[in-house]
PDB file of C-alpha atoms in Angstrom:
ATOM      1  CA  UNK A   1     -15.919  22.640   7.831  1.00  0.00           C
ATOM      2  CA  UNK A   2     -13.167  20.672   6.123  1.00  0.00           C
ATOM      3  CA  UNK A   3     -15.184  17.479   6.379  1.00  0.00           C
ATOM      4  CA  UNK A   4     -18.203  19.158   4.766  1.00  0.00           C
ATOM      5  CA  UNK A   5     -16.052  20.465   1.926  1.00  0.00           C
ATOM      6  CA  UNK A   6     -14.534  17.039   1.316  1.00  0.00           C
ATOM      7  CA  UNK A   7     -17.903  15.341   1.452  1.00  0.00           C
ATOM      8  CA  UNK A   8     -19.324  17.657  -1.184  1.00  0.00           C
ATOM      9  CA  UNK A   9     -16.327  17.276  -3.464  1.00  0.00           C
ATOM     10  CA  UNK A  10     -15.773  13.531  -3.203  1.00  0.00           C
ATOM     11  CA  UNK A  11     -17.371  11.596  -6.031  1.00  0.00           C
ATOM     12  CA  UNK A  12     -15.088   8.583  -6.388  1.00  0.00           C
ATOM     13  CA  UNK A  13     -15.384   5.572  -4.111  1.00  0.00           C
ATOM     14  CA  UNK A  14     -13.878   2.151  -3.601  1.00  0.00           C
ATOM     15  CA  UNK A  15     -15.421  -0.730  -1.646  1.00  0.00           C
ATOM     16  CA  UNK A  16     -13.655  -2.561   1.174  1.00  0.00           C
ATOM     17  CA  UNK A  17     -13.993  -6.240   0.299  1.00  0.00           C
ATOM     18  CA  UNK A  18     -13.243  -8.050   3.568  1.00  0.00           C
ATOM     19  CA  UNK A  19     -13.012  -7.835   7.345  1.00  0.00           C
ATOM     20  CA  UNK A  20     -14.785  -5.607   9.864  1.00  0.00           C
ATOM     21  CA  UNK A  21     -15.656  -2.946   7.274  1.00  0.00           C
ATOM     22  CA  UNK A  22     -16.600  -5.351   4.487  1.00  0.00           C
ATOM     23  CA  UNK A  23     -19.001  -3.644   2.089  1.00  0.00           C
ATOM     24  CA  UNK A  24     -18.241  -0.135   3.337  1.00  0.00           C
ATOM     25  CA  UNK A  25     -17.084   2.460   0.822  1.00  0.00           C
ATOM     26  CA  UNK A  26     -14.238   4.934   1.159  1.00  0.00           C
ATOM     27  CA  UNK A  27     -14.136   8.118  -0.900  1.00  0.00           C
ATOM     28  CA  UNK A  28     -10.927   9.297  -2.523  1.00  0.00           C
ATOM     29  CA  UNK A  29      -9.723  12.433  -4.222  1.00  0.00           C
ATOM     30  CA  UNK A  30     -10.105  12.761  -7.982  1.00  0.00           C
ATOM     31  CA  UNK A  31      -6.515  13.317  -9.091  1.00  0.00           C
ATOM     32  CA  UNK A  32      -4.505  11.966 -11.991  1.00  0.00           C
ATOM     33  CA  UNK A  33      -2.069   9.854  -9.972  1.00  0.00           C
ATOM     34  CA  UNK A  34      -4.616   8.469  -7.493  1.00  0.00           C
ATOM     35  CA  UNK A  35      -5.332   4.993  -8.839  1.00  0.00           C
ATOM     36  CA  UNK A  36      -7.019   2.483  -6.527  1.00  0.00           C
ATOM     37  CA  UNK A  37      -5.913  -1.123  -6.817  1.00  0.00           C
ATOM     38  CA  UNK A  38      -8.666  -2.949  -8.699  1.00  0.00           C
ATOM     39  CA  UNK A  39     -11.062  -5.125  -6.694  1.00  0.00           C
ATOM     40  CA  UNK A  40      -9.956  -8.287  -8.498  1.00  0.00           C
ATOM     41  CA  UNK A  41      -6.304  -7.608  -7.699  1.00  0.00           C
ATOM     42  CA  UNK A  42      -7.044  -6.735  -4.075  1.00  0.00           C
ATOM     43  CA  UNK A  43      -9.025  -9.923  -3.641  1.00  0.00           C
ATOM     44  CA  UNK A  44      -6.131 -11.977  -5.012  1.00  0.00           C
ATOM     45  CA  UNK A  45      -3.576 -10.083  -2.925  1.00  0.00           C
ATOM     46  CA  UNK A  46      -5.443 -10.506   0.350  1.00  0.00           C
ATOM     47  CA  UNK A  47      -5.989 -14.179  -0.385  1.00  0.00           C
ATOM     48  CA  UNK A  48      -2.203 -14.413  -0.667  1.00  0.00           C
ATOM     49  CA  UNK A  49      -1.875 -12.543   2.632  1.00  0.00           C
ATOM     50  CA  UNK A  50      -4.649 -14.256   4.581  1.00  0.00           C
ATOM     51  CA  UNK A  51      -2.222 -15.629   7.205  1.00  0.00           C
ATOM     52  CA  UNK A  52      -0.126 -12.455   7.430  1.00  0.00           C
ATOM     53  CA  UNK A  53      -2.564  -9.624   8.174  1.00  0.00           C
ATOM     54  CA  UNK A  54      -3.768 -10.307  11.726  1.00  0.00           C
ATOM     55  CA  UNK A  55      -1.787  -8.164  14.213  1.00  0.00           C
ATOM     56  CA  UNK A  56       0.676  -7.065  11.522  1.00  0.00           C
ATOM     57  CA  UNK A  57       2.312  -3.639  11.342  1.00  0.00           C
ATOM     58  CA  UNK A  58       1.743  -2.409   7.778  1.00  0.00           C
ATOM     59  CA  UNK A  59       2.996   0.531   5.740  1.00  0.00           C
ATOM     60  CA  UNK A  60       1.117   1.764   2.657  1.00  0.00           C
ATOM     61  CA  UNK A  61       3.857   3.998   1.257  1.00  0.00           C
ATOM     62  CA  UNK A  62       1.886   5.631  -1.567  1.00  0.00           C
ATOM     63  CA  UNK A  63      -1.602   5.518  -0.086  1.00  0.00           C
ATOM     64  CA  UNK A  64      -3.578   7.452  -2.706  1.00  0.00           C
ATOM     65  CA  UNK A  65      -7.128   6.152  -2.306  1.00  0.00           C
ATOM     66  CA  UNK A  66      -6.149   4.211   0.814  1.00  0.00           C
ATOM     67  CA  UNK A  67      -7.681   1.023  -0.608  1.00  0.00           C
ATOM     68  CA  UNK A  68      -4.818  -1.273   0.392  1.00  0.00           C
ATOM     69  CA  UNK A  69      -4.240   0.235   3.815  1.00  0.00           C
ATOM     70  CA  UNK A  70      -7.914   0.344   4.773  1.00  0.00           C
ATOM     71  CA  UNK A  71      -8.338  -3.232   3.560  1.00  0.00           C
ATOM     72  CA  UNK A  72      -5.477  -4.373   5.805  1.00  0.00           C
ATOM     73  CA  UNK A  73      -6.891  -2.426   8.761  1.00  0.00           C
ATOM     74  CA  UNK A  74     -10.334  -3.918   8.163  1.00  0.00           C
ATOM     75  CA  UNK A  75      -8.861  -7.416   8.230  1.00  0.00           C
ATOM     76  CA  UNK A  76      -7.219  -7.047  11.633  1.00  0.00           C
ATOM     77  CA  UNK A  77      -3.814  -5.429  11.155  1.00  0.00           C
ATOM     78  CA  UNK A  78      -2.430  -4.143  14.457  1.00  0.00           C
ATOM     79  CA  UNK A  79      -1.276  -0.854  12.931  1.00  0.00           C
ATOM     80  CA  UNK A  80      -1.430   0.574   9.428  1.00  0.00           C
ATOM     81  CA  UNK A  81       0.651   3.577   8.407  1.00  0.00           C
ATOM     82  CA  UNK A  82      -0.935   5.475   5.515  1.00  0.00           C
ATOM     83  CA  UNK A  83       1.752   7.589   3.861  1.00  0.00           C
ATOM     84  CA  UNK A  84       1.215  10.186   1.155  1.00  0.00           C
ATOM     85  CA  UNK A  85       3.006  13.428   0.341  1.00  0.00           C
ATOM     86  CA  UNK A  86      -0.046  15.142  -1.191  1.00  0.00           C
ATOM     87  CA  UNK A  87      -1.914  17.152   1.456  1.00  0.00           C
ATOM     88  CA  UNK A  88      -5.194  16.970  -0.462  1.00  0.00           C
ATOM     89  CA  UNK A  89      -4.906  13.183  -0.545  1.00  0.00           C
ATOM     90  CA  UNK A  90      -4.180  12.976   3.183  1.00  0.00           C
ATOM     91  CA  UNK A  91      -7.120  15.293   3.937  1.00  0.00           C
ATOM     92  CA  UNK A  92      -9.410  12.795   2.186  1.00  0.00           C
ATOM     93  CA  UNK A  93      -7.800   9.883   4.005  1.00  0.00           C
ATOM     94  CA  UNK A  94      -8.233  11.662   7.340  1.00  0.00           C
ATOM     95  CA  UNK A  95     -11.917  12.115   6.608  1.00  0.00           C
ATOM     96  CA  UNK A  96     -12.338   8.405   5.848  1.00  0.00           C
ATOM     97  CA  UNK A  97     -10.501   7.425   9.030  1.00  0.00           C
ATOM     98  CA  UNK A  98     -12.941   9.576  11.015  1.00  0.00           C
ATOM     99  CA  UNK A  99     -15.981   8.103   9.250  1.00  0.00           C
ATOM    100  CA  UNK A 100     -14.852   4.525   9.965  1.00  0.00           C
ATOM    101  CA  UNK A 101     -13.615   5.407  13.474  1.00  0.00           C
ATOM    102  CA  UNK A 102     -10.459   3.505  12.597  1.00  0.00           C
ATOM    103  CA  UNK A 103      -8.265   3.123  15.670  1.00  0.00           C
ATOM    104  CA  UNK A 104      -5.507   1.113  13.990  1.00  0.00           C
ATOM    105  CA  UNK A 105      -4.586   3.593  11.235  1.00  0.00           C
ATOM    106  CA  UNK A 106      -1.884   6.254  11.528  1.00  0.00           C
ATOM    107  CA  UNK A 107      -1.929   8.860   8.756  1.00  0.00           C
ATOM    108  CA  UNK A 108       1.296  10.664   7.833  1.00  0.00           C
ATOM    109  CA  UNK A 109       1.701  13.443   5.270  1.00  0.00           C
ATOM    110  CA  UNK A 110       5.227  12.631   4.086  1.00  0.00           C
ATOM    111  CA  UNK A 111       7.249  11.242   1.240  1.00  0.00           C
ATOM    112  CA  UNK A 112       7.853   7.518   1.343  1.00  0.00           C
ATOM    113  CA  UNK A 113      11.590   8.201   1.575  1.00  0.00           C
ATOM    114  CA  UNK A 114      11.257  10.403   4.661  1.00  0.00           C
ATOM    115  CA  UNK A 115       8.931   7.934   6.365  1.00  0.00           C
ATOM    116  CA  UNK A 116      11.362   5.062   5.770  1.00  0.00           C
ATOM    117  CA  UNK A 117      14.163   7.103   7.363  1.00  0.00           C
ATOM    118  CA  UNK A 118      12.110   8.134  10.392  1.00  0.00           C
ATOM    119  CA  UNK A 119      10.141   5.015  11.375  1.00  0.00           C
ATOM    120  CA  UNK A 120      11.456   3.345  14.526  1.00  0.00           C
ATOM    121  CA  UNK A 121       9.572   0.052  14.547  1.00  0.00           C
ATOM    122  CA  UNK A 122       9.697  -3.084  12.451  1.00  0.00           C
ATOM    123  CA  UNK A 123       7.285  -3.416   9.546  1.00  0.00           C
ATOM    124  CA  UNK A 124       5.658  -6.779   8.757  1.00  0.00           C
ATOM    125  CA  UNK A 125       3.917  -5.820   5.511  1.00  0.00           C
ATOM    126  CA  UNK A 126       4.673  -3.124   2.928  1.00  0.00           C
ATOM    127  CA  UNK A 127       2.375  -1.980   0.134  1.00  0.00           C
ATOM    128  CA  UNK A 128       4.410  -0.378  -2.634  1.00  0.00           C
ATOM    129  CA  UNK A 129       2.147   1.010  -5.343  1.00  0.00           C
ATOM    130  CA  UNK A 130       3.528   4.366  -6.531  1.00  0.00           C
ATOM    131  CA  UNK A 131       2.126   6.299  -9.499  1.00  0.00           C
ATOM    132  CA  UNK A 132       3.193   4.416 -12.614  1.00  0.00           C
ATOM    133  CA  UNK A 133       4.659   7.581 -14.118  1.00  0.00           C
ATOM    134  CA  UNK A 134       7.077   8.342 -11.264  1.00  0.00           C
ATOM    135  CA  UNK A 135       9.737   5.627 -11.670  1.00  0.00           C
ATOM    136  CA  UNK A 136      10.327   5.565  -7.914  1.00  0.00           C
ATOM    137  CA  UNK A 137      10.438   1.842  -7.265  1.00  0.00           C
ATOM    138  CA  UNK A 138      14.187   1.200  -7.513  1.00  0.00           C
ATOM    139  CA  UNK A 139      15.014   4.033  -5.113  1.00  0.00           C
ATOM    140  CA  UNK A 140      12.307   3.081  -2.613  1.00  0.00           C
ATOM    141  CA  UNK A 141      13.330  -0.580  -2.662  1.00  0.00           C
ATOM    142  CA  UNK A 142      16.934   0.427  -1.997  1.00  0.00           C
ATOM    143  CA  UNK A 143      15.857   2.620   0.927  1.00  0.00           C
ATOM    144  CA  UNK A 144      13.691  -0.122   2.419  1.00  0.00           C
ATOM    145  CA  UNK A 145      16.532  -2.598   2.201  1.00  0.00           C
ATOM    146  CA  UNK A 146      19.145  -0.286   3.753  1.00  0.00           C
ATOM    147  CA  UNK A 147      17.211   1.116   6.733  1.00  0.00           C
ATOM    148  CA  UNK A 148      16.710  -2.138   8.668  1.00  0.00           C
ATOM    149  CA  UNK A 149      13.000  -1.539   9.279  1.00  0.00           C
ATOM    150  CA  UNK A 150      11.692  -4.742   7.681  1.00  0.00           C
ATOM    151  CA  UNK A 151      11.010  -7.679   9.953  1.00  0.00           C
ATOM    152  CA  UNK A 152      12.356 -11.057   8.978  1.00  0.00           C
ATOM    153  CA  UNK A 153       9.798 -12.655   6.628  1.00  0.00           C
ATOM    154  CA  UNK A 154       8.252  -9.229   5.998  1.00  0.00           C
ATOM    155  CA  UNK A 155       5.943  -9.366   2.986  1.00  0.00           C
ATOM    156  CA  UNK A 156       6.286  -6.685   0.310  1.00  0.00           C
ATOM    157  CA  UNK A 157       3.608  -6.087  -2.312  1.00  0.00           C
ATOM    158  CA  UNK A 158       4.589  -4.259  -5.494  1.00  0.00           C
ATOM    159  CA  UNK A 159       2.187  -3.047  -8.179  1.00  0.00           C
ATOM    160  CA  UNK A 160       3.388  -1.520 -11.408  1.00  0.00           C
ATOM    161  CA  UNK A 161       2.621  -1.005 -15.072  1.00  0.00           C
ATOM    162  CA  UNK A 162       2.593  -4.324 -16.895  1.00  0.00           C
ATOM    163  CA  UNK A 163       5.987  -6.004 -17.221  1.00  0.00           C
ATOM    164  CA  UNK A 164       6.934  -8.832 -19.539  1.00  0.00           C
ATOM    165  CA  UNK A 165       9.844 -10.602 -17.850  1.00  0.00           C
ATOM    166  CA  UNK A 166      12.322 -10.516 -14.962  1.00  0.00           C
ATOM    167  CA  UNK A 167      10.108  -8.653 -12.526  1.00  0.00           C
ATOM    168  CA  UNK A 168      12.583  -8.835  -9.657  1.00  0.00           C
ATOM    169  CA  UNK A 169      15.516  -7.719 -11.826  1.00  0.00           C
ATOM    170  CA  UNK A 170      13.570  -4.774 -13.233  1.00  0.00           C
ATOM    171  CA  UNK A 171      13.694  -3.027  -9.842  1.00  0.00           C
ATOM    172  CA  UNK A 172      17.059  -4.313  -8.607  1.00  0.00           C
ATOM    173  CA  UNK A 173      15.335  -6.315  -5.909  1.00  0.00           C
ATOM    174  CA  UNK A 174      17.761  -7.381  -3.119  1.00  0.00           C
ATOM    175  CA  UNK A 175      18.888 -10.985  -2.916  1.00  0.00           C
ATOM    176  CA  UNK A 176      17.201 -11.161   0.480  1.00  0.00           C
ATOM    177  CA  UNK A 177      13.777 -10.652  -1.141  1.00  0.00           C
ATOM    178  CA  UNK A 178      12.215 -13.886  -2.357  1.00  0.00           C
ATOM    179  CA  UNK A 179       9.538 -13.620  -5.042  1.00  0.00           C
ATOM    180  CA  UNK A 180       6.509 -15.587  -3.811  1.00  0.00           C
ATOM    181  CA  UNK A 181       3.728 -14.694  -6.224  1.00  0.00           C
ATOM    182  CA  UNK A 182       3.288 -12.733  -9.415  1.00  0.00           C
ATOM    183  CA  UNK A 183       0.302 -12.093 -11.681  1.00  0.00           C
ATOM    184  CA  UNK A 184      -0.939  -9.731 -14.355  1.00  0.00           C
ATOM    185  CA  UNK A 185      -4.312  -8.089 -14.777  1.00  0.00           C
ATOM    186  CA  UNK A 186      -4.824  -6.019 -17.885  1.00  0.00           C
ATOM    187  CA  UNK A 187      -2.034  -3.451 -17.964  1.00  0.00           C
ATOM    188  CA  UNK A 188      -0.981  -4.085 -14.359  1.00  0.00           C
ATOM    189  CA  UNK A 189       1.696  -6.424 -13.006  1.00  0.00           C
ATOM    190  CA  UNK A 190       1.672  -7.222  -9.303  1.00  0.00           C
ATOM    191  CA  UNK A 191       3.882  -9.358  -7.136  1.00  0.00           C
ATOM    192  CA  UNK A 192       4.531 -10.413  -3.563  1.00  0.00           C
ATOM    193  CA  UNK A 193       7.987 -10.785  -2.014  1.00  0.00           C
ATOM    194  CA  UNK A 194       9.197 -12.105   1.331  1.00  0.00           C
ATOM    195  CA  UNK A 195      12.300 -10.884   3.151  1.00  0.00           C
ATOM    196  CA  UNK A 196      14.232 -14.039   3.946  1.00  0.00           C
ATOM    197  CA  UNK A 197      17.224 -12.458   5.679  1.00  0.00           C
ATOM    198  CA  UNK A 198      17.183  -8.827   6.817  1.00  0.00           C
ATOM    199  CA  UNK A 199      20.976  -8.788   7.253  1.00  0.00           C
ATOM    200  CA  UNK A 200      21.770  -9.457   3.563  1.00  0.00           C
TER     201      UNK A 200
END
């Protein structure tokens, strides 16, 4: 019954661009703060990550449409945690998981902060793309750095409203996070970090 309701309501879709589900579409809820990462940006990001996805444990902390998490799962991630605190969003994500018969995705209805505190395994890749209006990045970055859940050389992707300069300083990025890549697309800035020492 829930699946039928979601199917009738869903009218927004995003295409998976690589991996086992390449060309498949996932539907997502039409809400103000649900903003899928653009195809061009995702293509660039996953080119950056081409050697890091296979068998990785990933956490998409503000899943929204699920575009980043599903893309990672499609490309061979061992486990992908999709995290969102909006029950309507997670209902949509659950429906898409069922449609794709995705065995490597774990969906959690939770805040990013609570997930970070509760997870008991090391994460190899983090997608950090909160709603631009929420100003959550500094707090989330601090939590990630303090909870000792990031593997050494963990990759962290951050997407935010367009910034001019000093991307790493803007969010008080820890000294242990090395900025690897950064680009802009329209009004969006995005960047990739690597944890170079989890004890710093």
